[in-house]
Amino acid sequence: MEAKTTVSTAELRPLVSALKNEMQKKGYSPLSMRGLENVWDALLHYASTVPATAFDENFREGFLQTEYGLRMDLEYTMYRASRALELLKNYIEFGVVTGVPKKQRREFSDAYRPLMTAFSDGEARRGLAEGTMKSLWSRLYRLYLFLTDKGADTFSMVTRDMINDFIKYLAPYSTTYVSENLRMLRRLSLYAFQNGYHAEDLSGCIPAVKNSRQQKLPAVFSEDEVEKILSSFDRENPMGKRNYAIFLLAARMGLRSCDIKALEFSFINWTEKTISFTQKKTKKYLTLPLTDDVGWAVIDYLKNGRPVSDSKYVFIQHVPPYGQYRDLRNVLVKQMRKAGIETPANKRIGMHCFRHSLATTMLENGVPLPVISQTLGHADIASTEVYLRINISQLRLCALEVEL
C-alpha cells in the first residue's frame, strides 16, 4: 500500500480491510486477529458517530476514552486497543505491517540471511550477553520485515527514504528503544557497505540518539501496596503457596524474575541460609542471605504445594509435564486487582517493581548505596543511583528555604 501522511476518518474502512488482508497473508492466527478486529470494529463505529476529521492523536485518544474509559486500567485491554491503533497508524503512514505473528519463526529470506547472520555473528564476537543477542536478533527481524514490506527484497535495494521512514516509525518509542535500534542500524549499514552487501554507506544518514541512562524513574510500589499484594495470595492453595514464595523472593530479596524462574535446588544452602547463583542478566555471581519469611514460604511450598517432579527448578508448572514456571506477569496483574491496587494506563508494571520498591525502601532507611547495589547484584553502581531520584524523604532534606 502507498503510504499516506494523513487520512480522514471517513477513509478508515477500506484501510482497515486492507490491513486485515496483509496480516492474514503474514500468518496472523484467527485468534490474534479476532481481538484486533474487535477494536477496529469499535473504531469504525466511533468514527461514524462523529464528524469526519483527521485520524490523528486527538481522535485516537478520544476513541479510547469514549470506548474503553475506566477499562483502560486493565492491562490486556490497554495493550490490545493500543496495539490495534498502532498497527493501523503505521500501516497508513508507512505502508507496512509493523507487527510479528507470535508463532511465526523468525527466519530471514535467502537474500537477507547471509548478511544478518554474518553481522550478528560479528556482534556476538564482541562479547554481547545471550539476552542482548536475542534482543539484537529480534530488532534485526523487525527491521527486515519493515524493509521487505517497503519493497527492498535485498538489502542492496534499501534507500535513504526507507531508512528515514524506519526512523520515523521508531519516533513514538522510548529513547532507549530508539537509541538501540539506530545504533544497530548504523553498524549494520556500515557492515553491509564494507562487505559488499550495499553500494553505499548509509550509516552516515542515521542520527545518533543519546540514550541518557535512567531518564525515566522506575515504577515502584509503596510498602503498603507490597504488603497488600503479598496478603492477597490464597496460601491454602498449592499455586497460591508457589506464587506467594515467588513474590516474597522479589519483594524481600529483590531477585529479578528471570533469576526466580531459574532458581534451582542446588542454589539454596539451607545450613548457611543463603541463596547463591549467577545472575542471568549480568553474569555476576551473587550470594544473598535467605530471610526467615522467604525460607519458610519456600519450605511450605516444597512440602505442601509442589507437585511430585524430578525437575531441578524449585518453581514449576502445576500441570503435566511440570516444566519450569514462567507466567509471572499475569499473576501480578491478577493479584493487584485482588488487592484493590489500581495503576494508570500508561504506567509500566511488572515484577521489576518489587525490586525497585526494595531499593527505595532500603535507601529511605539509610542503607548506603554500595550495600543496595550489592544486594540487587548491579554490575555498575550507576544503576543504583537512579533511586536517589525517587527518595522523596531524602530529597526533602536537600530543600532550600525561600525567603518571602
Phi, psi and omega in degrees: 000144177285130182291150179233148179285309178220153176224158175273152178298338178290343181264003190290323188303308179294331179290319176298317179298318179295320179296317178303314181299317180295319181292322177295322177296328183276358173097017176294137183287155177303325180294315178297318181295324184299317180295318179292320180297326177300320178291315181295322177297318177296323179296315180295323177295317179298318181297328181285346182262354180237156178301147179304131181211181180287141176280074185244187184299320180297318179295316182295321178295319178298321178297314181298316181293320182288315186280323188249326176049238184294340180289351181291348176278355175275124190304312184293321178299314180299313183297313183296314181294315181295320181294319179298318179291322180293318178300317180292317180300313181292325178295321179291315186283324188241351179072024182227158172266113189263021176247174178230122176306138187303318186264007181286132176288131184276080181242135179277157176291166179301329182286330183261334189303315181301316180295309185296321180292314180295320180294314181293325176297320178296321178294323179296325180292345176282357177091022180292144181292161182301317179296322179295321179294323177296319178295319179299314181298320179296317179293321178297321182291320178295320176298316179301314179298319180297312184293319180291325176294332178279357176104003180271090182289340172226159181295335179296342181269356181293133181248169177297325179296321178295319178298317180296320178296321179295321178296318178296322179298325181284340190311317184289348186277174182295157179301322180297313181297316180297313182301315182294320180292319181289325176296317177298316183293322177296314182294320178295317181295319178294318179298318180297320179292316184290338184246016171081015178272347178210142183283345185234144175276101183276356184296334182290341181262008181255117184290154175265122178254118182289126178268091181290115185299140175059035179292336180249137178289137179291146178286138181225156169261148172287164178301322179296319180294321177300314181293324178297318180295315181296326181282348185277351183281141174275098187276005171269351183259136181307315179291328176296320177298316179298309184293326177297316179296320179298313183290329175295319177301323179285316187282322185267331184244351175074022181289143174290152181299324180295326179282328176294314180296331182265008182296125180250157179303324183292345181280344185260125175254099185290330180292314181273352183056055179224159170238127181231132182196163174266122185293138181297319187282311188261348185064015180269133180285136186224135173238127182232146175291137179273108182292156185300315183294322177292315181301315181291327178294319178294317179298317179300319179293315183295322183277325191236000184227326187285129176299154177294119183201148177265015178299143178283347182274141179293314184256123185228166173294152181259021173230147179306144006269027175059049180280182181302134181282137186227341195272066186278322187298316180296325178296319180299314180300317180297316183288329176296317178296318180296326181276356179076029181258120180259149177228147176299152182298333184263011181261122183279117184244136177197183180299336179300337182297327177294321179297313179296322181295319178298315180298317181296317179297317179300318181295319179294336178270009175085014178288130182298150180304317180300326179290318177297316180300319179293319180298318182278351179072029179293138177283338183221129181296341177299332177293333181276332187296340179300332182290344174297332185280345179247007177272082187299319183299323178285324179295328179298328180293341181268355184293142179262142175289143180248123179286131180259000000 
